[in-house]
Amino acid sequence: MKKRLIAGLAIGITILGISSANALVISSTDAWQYSNISNISAPTIHSDSNALNMFGNISANTESTNAVFNDSSIKGFWHTIEWTLDSAITLGSFNLVASHDGTGAPYYRDQNFRGFGAFKLEYKDNNGVWQELYSKNSIGITATLGDGATHPVYGGGVNYTQLWMYELYDSVAPTNATTWRASFQQYGAANYHASGPRILELDGYVYNGGPPVPEPSTILLLGTGLAGLAAIGRRKNN
């Protein structure tokens, strides 16, 4: 009975680890909702976009439901957006949903267009110094598209399934701050019509007082370890 319980727990934790990597549905009640922001700065935001769109604002701009960065920056450029809340929060997790231009003739526009390859989340501490809280590199997978060349694509997710959609939900060490900064490293080279990253939403969730949720890779490792213990127990019993 005990061995079956351990094995079942391992399987359950492993499944949880797989699903937790996917983003949540975009929220309008999170702590980073635009109505909670007192000041925002995004030096390279596209002239047809609005920085607050990343936090749930619906503007009258051309890119009405997106926050899109400009098209004149070089490949590898870090676009940043900095915001200050009305009051400090203790962040426990965040949710990111992004999109590049998908694929389709004649341009086969993919992550080279409106895509990013790395992401950083920072906060300003009590001394006014930026501290890195989270980072992720090598975003997306590679695929050979209709033009015969290999391109990176986001790959989609559970809630936003198209290959040009990107989902990321993750927990962070509980962190109290008022001012935050997100950075997106542009994947493609400067292009006059579509090179700056497109971010649909960035949500922040207040720490709920429970233990921080392990990263998906940690959960998978734990599940594998427990499964191994169960197997050892069976061998001993035999």
PDB file of C-alpha atoms in Angstrom:
ATOM      1  CA  MET A   1       0.000   0.000   0.000  1.00  0.00           C
ATOM      2  CA  LYS A   2       2.778   2.392   0.968  1.00  0.00           C
ATOM      3  CA  LYS A   3       4.713   1.646  -2.217  1.00  0.00           C
ATOM      4  CA  ARG A   4       1.613   2.248  -4.380  1.00  0.00           C
ATOM      5  CA  LEU A   5       1.052   5.549  -2.604  1.00  0.00           C
ATOM      6  CA  ILE A   6       4.626   6.694  -3.322  1.00  0.00           C
ATOM      7  CA  ALA A   7       4.372   5.675  -6.974  1.00  0.00           C
ATOM      8  CA  GLY A   8       1.028   7.440  -7.370  1.00  0.00           C
ATOM      9  CA  LEU A   9       2.407  10.569  -5.753  1.00  0.00           C
ATOM     10  CA  ALA A  10       5.358  10.522  -8.150  1.00  0.00           C
ATOM     11  CA  ILE A  11       3.080  10.279 -11.169  1.00  0.00           C
ATOM     12  CA  GLY A  12       0.814  13.055  -9.886  1.00  0.00           C
ATOM     13  CA  ILE A  13       3.713  15.386  -9.173  1.00  0.00           C
ATOM     14  CA  THR A  14       5.225  14.671 -12.593  1.00  0.00           C
ATOM     15  CA  ILE A  15       1.952  15.516 -14.327  1.00  0.00           C
ATOM     16  CA  LEU A  16       1.688  18.692 -12.272  1.00  0.00           C
ATOM     17  CA  GLY A  17       5.207  19.628 -13.341  1.00  0.00           C
ATOM     18  CA  ILE A  18       4.337  19.268 -17.005  1.00  0.00           C
ATOM     19  CA  SER A  19       1.166  21.358 -16.818  1.00  0.00           C
ATOM     20  CA  SER A  20       2.527  24.151 -14.612  1.00  0.00           C
ATOM     21  CA  ALA A  21       4.864  25.373 -17.358  1.00  0.00           C
ATOM     22  CA  ASN A  22       1.894  26.634 -19.352  1.00  0.00           C
ATOM     23  CA  ALA A  23       0.563  30.134 -18.902  1.00  0.00           C
ATOM     24  CA  LEU A  24      -2.751  30.969 -17.336  1.00  0.00           C
ATOM     25  CA  VAL A  25      -5.529  32.648 -19.255  1.00  0.00           C
ATOM     26  CA  ILE A  26      -4.912  36.408 -19.412  1.00  0.00           C
ATOM     27  CA  SER A  27      -6.280  38.034 -16.242  1.00  0.00           C
ATOM     28  CA  SER A  28      -7.915  41.409 -15.627  1.00  0.00           C
ATOM     29  CA  THR A  29      -7.695  41.198 -11.837  1.00  0.00           C
ATOM     30  CA  ASP A  30      -3.964  40.700 -11.260  1.00  0.00           C
ATOM     31  CA  ALA A  31      -1.706  42.992  -9.202  1.00  0.00           C
ATOM     32  CA  TRP A  32      -0.060  44.434 -12.340  1.00  0.00           C
ATOM     33  CA  GLN A  33      -3.342  45.424 -13.979  1.00  0.00           C
ATOM     34  CA  TYR A  34      -2.921  48.837 -15.683  1.00  0.00           C
ATOM     35  CA  SER A  35      -5.358  50.447 -13.229  1.00  0.00           C
ATOM     36  CA  ASN A  36      -2.847  49.710 -10.413  1.00  0.00           C
ATOM     37  CA  ILE A  37       0.069  51.407 -12.220  1.00  0.00           C
ATOM     38  CA  SER A  38       0.946  54.990 -11.324  1.00  0.00           C
ATOM     39  CA  ASN A  39       3.892  55.434 -13.707  1.00  0.00           C
ATOM     40  CA  ILE A  40       5.228  53.544 -16.723  1.00  0.00           C
ATOM     41  CA  SER A  41       8.196  53.932 -19.053  1.00  0.00           C
ATOM     42  CA  ALA A  42       9.013  52.017 -22.249  1.00  0.00           C
ATOM     43  CA  PRO A  43      11.576  53.968 -24.327  1.00  0.00           C
ATOM     44  CA  THR A  44      11.314  51.754 -27.412  1.00  0.00           C
ATOM     45  CA  ILE A  45       7.550  51.159 -27.536  1.00  0.00           C
ATOM     46  CA  HIS A  46       6.165  51.366 -31.085  1.00  0.00           C
ATOM     47  CA  SER A  47       4.454  54.628 -32.003  1.00  0.00           C
ATOM     48  CA  ASP A  48       1.302  52.650 -32.893  1.00  0.00           C
ATOM     49  CA  SER A  49       1.231  50.904 -29.537  1.00  0.00           C
ATOM     50  CA  ASN A  50       0.744  51.679 -25.863  1.00  0.00           C
ATOM     51  CA  ALA A  51       2.926  50.357 -23.030  1.00  0.00           C
ATOM     52  CA  LEU A  52      -0.127  49.887 -20.804  1.00  0.00           C
ATOM     53  CA  ASN A  53      -1.543  47.362 -23.280  1.00  0.00           C
ATOM     54  CA  MET A  54       0.846  44.831 -21.733  1.00  0.00           C
ATOM     55  CA  PHE A  55      -1.112  45.180 -18.499  1.00  0.00           C
ATOM     56  CA  GLY A  56      -4.658  44.885 -19.792  1.00  0.00           C
ATOM     57  CA  ASN A  57      -5.328  48.339 -21.198  1.00  0.00           C
ATOM     58  CA  ILE A  58      -7.349  48.478 -24.408  1.00  0.00           C
ATOM     59  CA  SER A  59      -6.184  51.581 -26.250  1.00  0.00           C
ATOM     60  CA  ALA A  60      -7.343  53.203 -29.458  1.00  0.00           C
ATOM     61  CA  ASN A  61      -3.918  52.619 -30.994  1.00  0.00           C
ATOM     62  CA  THR A  62      -3.393  50.449 -34.071  1.00  0.00           C
ATOM     63  CA  GLU A  63      -1.981  47.578 -32.004  1.00  0.00           C
ATOM     64  CA  SER A  64      -5.011  47.793 -29.755  1.00  0.00           C
ATOM     65  CA  THR A  65      -4.556  44.686 -27.622  1.00  0.00           C
ATOM     66  CA  ASN A  66      -0.773  44.351 -27.769  1.00  0.00           C
ATOM     67  CA  ALA A  67       2.309  46.076 -26.465  1.00  0.00           C
ATOM     68  CA  VAL A  68       4.618  46.192 -29.491  1.00  0.00           C
ATOM     69  CA  PHE A  69       8.175  47.513 -29.516  1.00  0.00           C
ATOM     70  CA  ASN A  70       9.732  49.476 -32.365  1.00  0.00           C
ATOM     71  CA  ASP A  71      11.131  48.114 -35.625  1.00  0.00           C
ATOM     72  CA  SER A  72      14.432  49.993 -35.705  1.00  0.00           C
ATOM     73  CA  SER A  73      16.412  48.100 -33.056  1.00  0.00           C
ATOM     74  CA  ILE A  74      19.105  45.573 -33.959  1.00  0.00           C
ATOM     75  CA  LYS A  75      19.013  41.823 -33.328  1.00  0.00           C
ATOM     76  CA  GLY A  76      19.824  41.132 -29.665  1.00  0.00           C
ATOM     77  CA  PHE A  77      18.630  44.534 -28.420  1.00  0.00           C
ATOM     78  CA  TRP A  78      16.991  44.494 -24.975  1.00  0.00           C
ATOM     79  CA  HIS A  79      13.625  46.283 -24.969  1.00  0.00           C
ATOM     80  CA  THR A  80      12.579  47.277 -21.450  1.00  0.00           C
ATOM     81  CA  ILE A  81       9.390  48.349 -19.794  1.00  0.00           C
ATOM     82  CA  GLU A  82       9.449  49.777 -16.265  1.00  0.00           C
ATOM     83  CA  TRP A  83       6.399  50.409 -14.112  1.00  0.00           C
ATOM     84  CA  THR A  84       5.626  51.684 -10.621  1.00  0.00           C
ATOM     85  CA  LEU A  85       2.546  50.524  -8.751  1.00  0.00           C
ATOM     86  CA  ASP A  86       0.263  52.628  -6.566  1.00  0.00           C
ATOM     87  CA  SER A  87       1.575  50.621  -3.610  1.00  0.00           C
ATOM     88  CA  ALA A  88       4.055  47.824  -2.989  1.00  0.00           C
ATOM     89  CA  ILE A  89       3.090  44.181  -3.455  1.00  0.00           C
ATOM     90  CA  THR A  90       4.753  40.903  -2.522  1.00  0.00           C
ATOM     91  CA  LEU A  91       4.986  39.061  -5.824  1.00  0.00           C
ATOM     92  CA  GLY A  92       4.649  35.281  -5.778  1.00  0.00           C
ATOM     93  CA  SER A  93       4.245  34.397  -9.458  1.00  0.00           C
ATOM     94  CA  PHE A  94       3.817  35.906 -12.895  1.00  0.00           C
ATOM     95  CA  ASN A  95       2.102  35.055 -16.175  1.00  0.00           C
ATOM     96  CA  LEU A  96       3.384  35.998 -19.648  1.00  0.00           C
ATOM     97  CA  VAL A  97       1.588  35.585 -22.977  1.00  0.00           C
ATOM     98  CA  ALA A  98       3.275  36.722 -26.196  1.00  0.00           C
ATOM     99  CA  SER A  99       2.916  36.304 -29.940  1.00  0.00           C
ATOM    100  CA  HIS A 100       5.070  36.656 -33.020  1.00  0.00           C
ATOM    101  CA  ASP A 101       3.613  37.057 -36.498  1.00  0.00           C
ATOM    102  CA  GLY A 102       2.968  33.416 -37.239  1.00  0.00           C
ATOM    103  CA  THR A 103       3.660  31.996 -40.673  1.00  0.00           C
ATOM    104  CA  GLY A 104       2.229  32.503 -44.103  1.00  0.00           C
ATOM    105  CA  ALA A 105       3.160  33.321 -47.689  1.00  0.00           C
ATOM    106  CA  PRO A 106       4.867  35.243 -49.049  1.00  0.00           C
ATOM    107  CA  TYR A 107       6.955  36.288 -46.033  1.00  0.00           C
ATOM    108  CA  TYR A 108       6.792  33.257 -43.730  1.00  0.00           C
ATOM    109  CA  ARG A 109       6.781  35.697 -40.853  1.00  0.00           C
ATOM    110  CA  ASP A 110       7.743  33.877 -37.694  1.00  0.00           C
ATOM    111  CA  GLN A 111       9.692  34.658 -34.520  1.00  0.00           C
ATOM    112  CA  ASN A 112      12.030  36.710 -36.712  1.00  0.00           C
ATOM    113  CA  PHE A 113       9.095  39.117 -36.815  1.00  0.00           C
ATOM    114  CA  ARG A 114       7.755  40.410 -33.492  1.00  0.00           C
ATOM    115  CA  GLY A 115       9.644  37.744 -31.543  1.00  0.00           C
ATOM    116  CA  PHE A 116      12.010  37.677 -28.569  1.00  0.00           C
ATOM    117  CA  GLY A 117      14.559  35.086 -27.531  1.00  0.00           C
ATOM    118  CA  ALA A 118      15.179  35.903 -23.860  1.00  0.00           C
ATOM    119  CA  PHE A 119      13.255  37.454 -20.956  1.00  0.00           C
ATOM    120  CA  LYS A 120      14.240  39.064 -17.645  1.00  0.00           C
ATOM    121  CA  LEU A 121      12.173  40.264 -14.697  1.00  0.00           C
ATOM    122  CA  GLU A 122      13.702  42.696 -12.172  1.00  0.00           C
ATOM    123  CA  TYR A 123      12.611  44.818  -9.230  1.00  0.00           C
ATOM    124  CA  LYS A 124      14.002  47.912  -7.549  1.00  0.00           C
ATOM    125  CA  ASP A 125      15.088  47.255  -3.960  1.00  0.00           C
ATOM    126  CA  ASN A 126      14.869  49.639  -0.981  1.00  0.00           C
ATOM    127  CA  ASN A 127      18.186  51.214  -1.981  1.00  0.00           C
ATOM    128  CA  GLY A 128      16.933  51.987  -5.485  1.00  0.00           C
ATOM    129  CA  VAL A 129      19.109  49.264  -7.068  1.00  0.00           C
ATOM    130  CA  TRP A 130      17.751  46.910  -9.725  1.00  0.00           C
ATOM    131  CA  GLN A 131      17.818  43.240  -8.710  1.00  0.00           C
ATOM    132  CA  GLU A 132      17.207  40.351 -11.107  1.00  0.00           C
ATOM    133  CA  LEU A 133      14.377  38.098  -9.954  1.00  0.00           C
ATOM    134  CA  TYR A 134      13.884  35.805 -12.960  1.00  0.00           C
ATOM    135  CA  SER A 135      15.433  35.134 -16.350  1.00  0.00           C
ATOM    136  CA  LYS A 136      14.822  32.724 -19.201  1.00  0.00           C
ATOM    137  CA  ASN A 137      16.895  32.223 -22.340  1.00  0.00           C
ATOM    138  CA  SER A 138      16.450  30.209 -25.534  1.00  0.00           C
ATOM    139  CA  ILE A 139      12.728  30.837 -25.786  1.00  0.00           C
ATOM    140  CA  GLY A 140      10.983  28.788 -28.452  1.00  0.00           C
ATOM    141  CA  ILE A 141      11.895  25.806 -30.599  1.00  0.00           C
ATOM    142  CA  THR A 142      13.257  25.582 -34.132  1.00  0.00           C
ATOM    143  CA  ALA A 143      11.296  24.367 -37.140  1.00  0.00           C
ATOM    144  CA  THR A 144      11.663  24.293 -40.906  1.00  0.00           C
ATOM    145  CA  LEU A 145       8.834  26.339 -42.355  1.00  0.00           C
ATOM    146  CA  GLY A 146       7.489  26.767 -45.881  1.00  0.00           C
ATOM    147  CA  ASP A 147      10.500  28.685 -47.142  1.00  0.00           C
ATOM    148  CA  GLY A 148      12.796  25.705 -46.488  1.00  0.00           C
ATOM    149  CA  ALA A 149      14.804  27.574 -43.840  1.00  0.00           C
ATOM    150  CA  THR A 150      14.977  26.825 -40.136  1.00  0.00           C
ATOM    151  CA  HIS A 151      13.305  29.401 -37.913  1.00  0.00           C
ATOM    152  CA  PRO A 152      12.550  29.567 -34.187  1.00  0.00           C
ATOM    153  CA  VAL A 153       8.879  29.384 -33.234  1.00  0.00           C
ATOM    154  CA  TYR A 154       7.228  29.681 -29.830  1.00  0.00           C
ATOM    155  CA  GLY A 155       5.294  26.436 -30.109  1.00  0.00           C
ATOM    156  CA  GLY A 156       1.988  27.381 -28.479  1.00  0.00           C
ATOM    157  CA  GLY A 157       0.589  26.090 -25.205  1.00  0.00           C
ATOM    158  CA  VAL A 158      -2.483  24.719 -23.465  1.00  0.00           C
ATOM    159  CA  ASN A 159      -4.501  27.939 -23.464  1.00  0.00           C
ATOM    160  CA  TYR A 160      -3.079  29.571 -26.607  1.00  0.00           C
ATOM    161  CA  THR A 161      -2.330  26.725 -28.986  1.00  0.00           C
ATOM    162  CA  GLN A 162      -1.086  28.427 -32.165  1.00  0.00           C
ATOM    163  CA  LEU A 163       2.599  27.861 -32.928  1.00  0.00           C
ATOM    164  CA  TRP A 164       3.224  31.604 -32.894  1.00  0.00           C
ATOM    165  CA  MET A 165       1.940  31.963 -29.321  1.00  0.00           C
ATOM    166  CA  TYR A 166       4.136  31.787 -26.213  1.00  0.00           C
ATOM    167  CA  GLU A 167       2.995  30.877 -22.701  1.00  0.00           C
ATOM    168  CA  LEU A 168       5.027  31.203 -19.514  1.00  0.00           C
ATOM    169  CA  TYR A 169       3.751  30.937 -15.951  1.00  0.00           C
ATOM    170  CA  ASP A 170       6.222  30.568 -13.098  1.00  0.00           C
ATOM    171  CA  SER A 171       6.658  31.234  -9.397  1.00  0.00           C
ATOM    172  CA  VAL A 172       9.392  33.443  -7.948  1.00  0.00           C
ATOM    173  CA  ALA A 173      10.888  33.921  -4.514  1.00  0.00           C
ATOM    174  CA  PRO A 174       8.341  36.088  -2.645  1.00  0.00           C
ATOM    175  CA  THR A 175       9.513  39.633  -3.317  1.00  0.00           C
ATOM    176  CA  ASN A 176       8.149  42.933  -2.015  1.00  0.00           C
ATOM    177  CA  ALA A 177       8.574  45.936  -4.298  1.00  0.00           C
ATOM    178  CA  THR A 178       6.788  48.881  -5.865  1.00  0.00           C
ATOM    179  CA  THR A 179       8.816  49.331  -9.071  1.00  0.00           C
ATOM    180  CA  TRP A 180       9.360  46.524 -11.568  1.00  0.00           C
ATOM    181  CA  ARG A 181      11.068  46.043 -14.923  1.00  0.00           C
ATOM    182  CA  ALA A 182      10.622  43.462 -17.691  1.00  0.00           C
ATOM    183  CA  SER A 183      13.111  43.094 -20.542  1.00  0.00           C
ATOM    184  CA  PHE A 184      12.710  41.266 -23.858  1.00  0.00           C
ATOM    185  CA  GLN A 185      15.663  40.528 -26.130  1.00  0.00           C
ATOM    186  CA  GLN A 186      14.716  41.076 -29.770  1.00  0.00           C
ATOM    187  CA  TYR A 187      15.220  37.979 -31.881  1.00  0.00           C
ATOM    188  CA  GLY A 188      15.159  39.311 -35.433  1.00  0.00           C
ATOM    189  CA  ALA A 189      17.227  41.977 -37.145  1.00  0.00           C
ATOM    190  CA  ALA A 190      15.821  45.474 -37.608  1.00  0.00           C
ATOM    191  CA  ASN A 191      13.058  45.452 -40.192  1.00  0.00           C
ATOM    192  CA  TYR A 192      10.990  48.440 -41.207  1.00  0.00           C
ATOM    193  CA  HIS A 193       7.643  46.694 -40.808  1.00  0.00           C
ATOM    194  CA  ALA A 194       7.824  44.097 -38.038  1.00  0.00           C
ATOM    195  CA  SER A 195      10.839  43.308 -35.882  1.00  0.00           C
ATOM    196  CA  GLY A 196      10.150  44.523 -32.337  1.00  0.00           C
ATOM    197  CA  PRO A 197       8.637  41.948 -29.922  1.00  0.00           C
ATOM    198  CA  ARG A 198       4.886  41.745 -29.385  1.00  0.00           C
ATOM    199  CA  ILE A 199       3.692  41.058 -25.820  1.00  0.00           C
ATOM    200  CA  LEU A 200       0.014  40.355 -25.293  1.00  0.00           C
ATOM    201  CA  GLU A 201      -0.033  40.372 -21.487  1.00  0.00           C
ATOM    202  CA  LEU A 202       2.170  40.294 -18.410  1.00  0.00           C
ATOM    203  CA  ASP A 203       0.290  39.484 -15.198  1.00  0.00           C
ATOM    204  CA  GLY A 204       1.643  39.556 -11.650  1.00  0.00           C
ATOM    205  CA  TYR A 205       0.136  37.640  -8.716  1.00  0.00           C
ATOM    206  CA  VAL A 206       0.546  38.424  -5.034  1.00  0.00           C
ATOM    207  CA  TYR A 207       2.235  35.800  -2.858  1.00  0.00           C
ATOM    208  CA  ASN A 208      -0.501  33.899  -1.035  1.00  0.00           C
ATOM    209  CA  GLY A 209       1.487  32.893   2.038  1.00  0.00           C
ATOM    210  CA  GLY A 210       2.018  29.254   1.102  1.00  0.00           C
ATOM    211  CA  PRO A 211       5.336  27.654   0.150  1.00  0.00           C
ATOM    212  CA  PRO A 212       6.698  28.851  -3.216  1.00  0.00           C
ATOM    213  CA  VAL A 213       5.709  26.564  -6.090  1.00  0.00           C
ATOM    214  CA  PRO A 214       8.763  24.632  -7.371  1.00  0.00           C
ATOM    215  CA  GLU A 215       9.877  25.291 -10.916  1.00  0.00           C
ATOM    216  CA  PRO A 216       8.564  22.688 -13.403  1.00  0.00           C
ATOM    217  CA  SER A 217      12.012  21.115 -13.804  1.00  0.00           C
ATOM    218  CA  THR A 218      12.279  20.709 -10.032  1.00  0.00           C
ATOM    219  CA  ILE A 219       8.890  19.023  -9.842  1.00  0.00           C
ATOM    220  CA  LEU A 220       9.826  16.618 -12.637  1.00  0.00           C
ATOM    221  CA  LEU A 221      13.064  15.755 -10.855  1.00  0.00           C
ATOM    222  CA  LEU A 222      11.212  15.129  -7.601  1.00  0.00           C
ATOM    223  CA  GLY A 223       8.675  12.921  -9.376  1.00  0.00           C
ATOM    224  CA  THR A 224      11.440  10.891 -11.005  1.00  0.00           C
ATOM    225  CA  GLY A 225      13.179  10.476  -7.655  1.00  0.00           C
ATOM    226  CA  LEU A 226      10.044   9.266  -5.895  1.00  0.00           C
ATOM    227  CA  ALA A 227       9.352   6.835  -8.727  1.00  0.00           C
ATOM    228  CA  GLY A 228      12.894   5.504  -8.282  1.00  0.00           C
ATOM    229  CA  LEU A 229      12.324   5.008  -4.556  1.00  0.00           C
ATOM    230  CA  ALA A 230       9.168   3.071  -5.296  1.00  0.00           C
ATOM    231  CA  ALA A 231      11.048   0.820  -7.722  1.00  0.00           C
ATOM    232  CA  ILE A 232      13.764   0.157  -5.134  1.00  0.00           C
ATOM    233  CA  GLY A 233      11.091  -0.761  -2.607  1.00  0.00           C
ATOM    234  CA  ARG A 234       9.579  -3.302  -5.030  1.00  0.00           C
ATOM    235  CA  ARG A 235      12.944  -4.922  -5.647  1.00  0.00           C
ATOM    236  CA  LYS A 236      13.596  -5.266  -1.919  1.00  0.00           C
ATOM    237  CA  ASN A 237      10.155  -6.764  -1.378  1.00  0.00           C
ATOM    238  CA  ASN A 238      10.800  -9.338  -4.098  1.00  0.00           C
TER     239      ASN A 238
END
